[in-house]
Amino acid sequence: MHLLHVIASPRTTRSASRQVANAFVDEWNTRHSDATVDELNVWDIDLPAFDGPILEAKYAGIEGRPLDETQASAWRTVRTLAERFRNADLILFSSPMWNFGIPYRLKQLIDVISQKDVLFTFDERGLNGLLGGRTVVIVAARGVQLGPDFPPDQFDFQTTYLTMWSRMVGITDVHVVSVEKTLFGPEQDHASRAQASEKARGLGRRV
């Protein structure tokens, strides 16, 4: 078994999403003692801008044209990043909510790797994901609590986006652990993290 942990918070040891995700990983590791874990921190890697040679390589591939040397080199970067997802049996996202969505660096990573014949393909049947059979776990941290004041169907562009992306690449086994109200003072923050960590450990015993 191989787990890919995609870390989207820049807060390092203070991150609520990362703390809860680590509780999941620790429990999951007890069931998979021979497993490997790959941490992909979107703030620590050099993510390419999706323009220039990468964009040209994308459309050359779609149109069936050969890539020149610069385009081929750029496309190898896409495939190298995507391979970390293809190698995983379980993909874990730990992400804060920024403006009711996901951090821009995580969105940039997704935009780079989500390419035809890399993570999905399409034909007369429509869109066909290439990562079927895998599991996704989303640990979502929020400073507020979604509910009457912030209805999830209007305000949640965090877990709904990551769930949509998972389905797009063929993954239907998706689990969400939320840690909310982290900006409501130290006491509430601690209680929220503890409660979410317990849920994460429980999930780690099941998936």
Coordinates of C-alpha atoms in Angstrom, one line a residue:
M1 CA 0.0 0.0 0.0
H2 CA 1.2 3.5 -0.8
L3 CA -0.3 6.7 0.5
L4 CA 0.2 10.2 -1.1
H5 CA -0.4 13.1 1.3
V6 CA -1.0 16.3 -0.5
I7 CA -0.4 19.1 2.0
A8 CA -2.1 22.4 1.1
S9 CA -1.5 24.5 4.3
P10 CA 1.5 26.8 4.6
R11 CA 1.1 26.9 8.5
T12 CA 3.4 23.8 9.0
T13 CA 3.1 22.7 12.7
R14 CA 0.3 25.1 13.4
S15 CA -1.9 23.7 10.7
A16 CA -5.3 22.2 11.8
S17 CA -5.7 20.3 8.6
R18 CA -2.2 18.8 8.8
Q19 CA -2.6 17.9 12.4
V20 CA -5.8 16.0 11.8
A21 CA -4.4 14.4 8.6
N22 CA -1.4 13.2 10.6
A23 CA -3.8 11.5 13.1
F24 CA -5.3 9.7 10.2
V25 CA -1.9 8.7 8.8
D26 CA -0.6 7.4 12.2
E27 CA -3.7 5.2 12.6
W28 CA -3.6 4.0 9.0
N29 CA 0.0 3.1 9.3
T30 CA -0.7 0.8 12.2
R31 CA -2.9 -1.3 9.9
H32 CA -0.4 -1.1 7.0
S33 CA 3.0 -1.6 8.7
D34 CA 4.7 -2.2 5.3
A35 CA 3.1 0.8 3.6
T36 CA 4.9 3.8 2.2
V37 CA 3.9 7.5 2.6
D38 CA 4.8 10.2 0.1
E39 CA 4.3 13.8 1.3
L40 CA 3.7 16.4 -1.5
N41 CA 3.7 19.9 0.1
V42 CA 2.5 22.4 -2.5
W43 CA 4.4 25.1 -0.8
D44 CA 7.8 23.3 -1.0
I45 CA 7.8 22.3 -4.7
D46 CA 8.4 24.3 -7.8
L47 CA 5.0 24.2 -9.5
P48 CA 5.2 25.2 -13.2
A49 CA 3.0 28.0 -14.5
F50 CA 0.5 26.5 -16.9
D51 CA 1.4 28.6 -19.9
G52 CA 4.0 28.7 -22.6
P53 CA 5.6 25.2 -23.4
I54 CA 3.3 23.3 -21.1
L55 CA 0.2 24.8 -22.7
E56 CA 1.5 24.3 -26.2
A57 CA 2.4 20.6 -25.3
K58 CA -1.1 20.0 -24.1
Y59 CA -2.8 21.2 -27.3
A60 CA -0.1 19.5 -29.5
G61 CA -1.0 16.2 -27.7
I62 CA -4.8 16.8 -28.2
E63 CA -4.3 17.5 -31.8
G64 CA -1.9 14.6 -32.4
R65 CA 1.1 16.8 -33.3
P66 CA 4.7 15.8 -32.2
L67 CA 6.2 17.8 -29.4
D68 CA 9.4 19.8 -29.9
E69 CA 12.2 19.5 -27.4
T70 CA 11.0 22.3 -25.1
Q71 CA 7.4 21.1 -25.1
A72 CA 8.5 17.5 -24.4
S73 CA 10.6 18.7 -21.4
A74 CA 7.7 20.7 -20.1
W75 CA 5.3 17.7 -20.5
R76 CA 7.7 15.5 -18.6
T77 CA 7.2 17.8 -15.6
V78 CA 3.5 17.3 -15.8
R79 CA 3.9 13.5 -16.0
T80 CA 6.4 13.4 -13.2
L81 CA 4.0 15.2 -10.8
A82 CA 1.0 13.1 -12.0
E83 CA 2.9 9.9 -11.5
R84 CA 2.9 10.5 -7.7
F85 CA -0.9 10.3 -7.9
R86 CA -0.9 7.3 -10.2
N87 CA 1.5 5.4 -7.8
A88 CA -0.8 6.0 -4.8
D89 CA -3.4 3.5 -3.5
L90 CA -4.8 6.3 -1.2
I91 CA -4.6 10.0 -1.8
L92 CA -5.0 12.2 1.3
F93 CA -5.6 15.9 0.9
S94 CA -5.1 18.2 3.9
S95 CA -6.4 21.6 3.1
P96 CA -7.6 24.8 4.8
M97 CA -10.5 26.7 3.4
W98 CA -9.5 30.0 1.8
N99 CA -12.3 32.3 0.8
F100 CA -14.6 29.2 0.8
G101 CA -12.3 27.4 -1.6
I102 CA -8.9 25.8 -1.7
P103 CA -5.5 27.5 -1.6
Y104 CA -4.3 28.7 -4.9
R105 CA -1.2 26.5 -4.8
L106 CA -3.3 23.4 -4.5
K107 CA -5.5 24.6 -7.4
Q108 CA -2.3 25.2 -9.5
L109 CA -1.1 21.6 -8.8
I110 CA -4.5 20.2 -9.9
D111 CA -4.5 22.4 -13.0
V112 CA -1.1 21.1 -14.0
I113 CA -1.6 17.4 -13.5
S114 CA -5.2 17.1 -14.7
Q115 CA -4.5 16.4 -18.3
K116 CA -5.8 14.1 -21.1
D117 CA -4.1 10.7 -21.2
V118 CA -2.4 11.5 -17.9
L119 CA -5.2 11.4 -15.3
F120 CA -8.2 11.1 -17.6
T121 CA -9.2 10.6 -21.2
F122 CA -12.3 11.2 -23.2
D123 CA -13.9 9.6 -26.2
E124 CA -17.4 9.1 -27.6
R125 CA -18.5 7.8 -24.2
G126 CA -17.5 11.1 -22.5
L127 CA -14.9 11.7 -19.8
N128 CA -13.1 8.7 -18.4
G129 CA -11.0 8.9 -15.3
L130 CA -7.8 6.8 -15.1
L131 CA -7.4 6.6 -11.3
G132 CA -10.3 4.2 -10.6
G133 CA -9.9 1.8 -7.7
R134 CA -8.2 4.3 -5.4
T135 CA -9.4 6.0 -2.3
V136 CA -9.4 9.7 -1.5
V137 CA -9.5 11.2 2.0
I138 CA -10.1 14.9 2.4
V139 CA -9.2 16.7 5.7
A140 CA -10.8 20.1 5.4
A141 CA -10.1 22.8 8.0
R142 CA -12.3 25.9 8.3
G143 CA -12.2 28.9 10.5
V144 CA -16.0 29.1 10.6
Q145 CA -18.7 26.4 10.7
L146 CA -20.7 25.7 7.6
G147 CA -24.4 25.7 8.5
P148 CA -27.3 28.2 8.6
D149 CA -25.1 31.2 8.3
F150 CA -22.9 29.6 5.6
P151 CA -25.0 26.9 3.8
P152 CA -22.7 24.3 2.4
D153 CA -24.5 24.2 -1.0
Q154 CA -23.7 27.9 -1.4
F155 CA -20.4 28.3 0.4
D156 CA -18.5 25.0 0.3
F157 CA -16.1 25.2 -2.7
Q158 CA -13.5 23.3 -0.8
T159 CA -14.6 19.7 -0.3
T160 CA -17.1 19.8 -3.2
Y161 CA -14.2 20.8 -5.6
L162 CA -11.9 18.1 -4.3
T163 CA -14.7 15.5 -4.5
M164 CA -15.5 16.6 -8.0
W165 CA -11.9 16.3 -9.0
S166 CA -11.7 12.9 -7.5
R167 CA -14.7 11.7 -9.5
M168 CA -13.3 13.4 -12.7
V169 CA -10.2 11.2 -12.5
G170 CA -12.3 8.1 -11.7
I171 CA -12.2 7.9 -7.9
T172 CA -15.6 7.3 -6.3
D173 CA -14.4 6.2 -2.9
V174 CA -14.2 9.6 -1.2
H175 CA -14.2 10.3 2.6
V176 CA -14.3 13.8 4.3
V177 CA -13.2 14.8 7.8
S178 CA -13.9 18.4 8.7
V179 CA -12.4 20.5 11.4
E180 CA -14.3 23.7 11.9
K181 CA -14.4 26.9 14.0
T182 CA -10.6 27.0 14.3
L183 CA -10.8 30.8 14.5
F184 CA -13.2 30.9 17.5
G185 CA -10.4 31.1 20.1
P186 CA -7.8 28.7 21.5
E187 CA -10.3 26.6 23.5
Q188 CA -12.7 26.0 20.6
D189 CA -9.7 25.5 18.2
H190 CA -8.3 22.8 20.5
A191 CA -11.6 21.1 21.0
S192 CA -12.3 21.1 17.2
R193 CA -8.9 19.6 16.4
A194 CA -9.3 16.9 19.1
Q195 CA -12.8 15.9 17.8
A196 CA -11.7 15.9 14.2
S197 CA -8.6 13.9 15.0
E198 CA -10.6 11.2 16.7
K199 CA -12.8 11.0 13.6
A200 CA -9.7 10.8 11.4
R201 CA -8.3 8.0 13.5
G202 CA -11.5 6.1 13.2
L203 CA -11.4 6.5 9.5
G204 CA -7.8 5.4 9.4
R205 CA -8.9 2.1 11.0
R206 CA -11.4 1.5 8.3
V207 CA -9.9 2.5 4.9

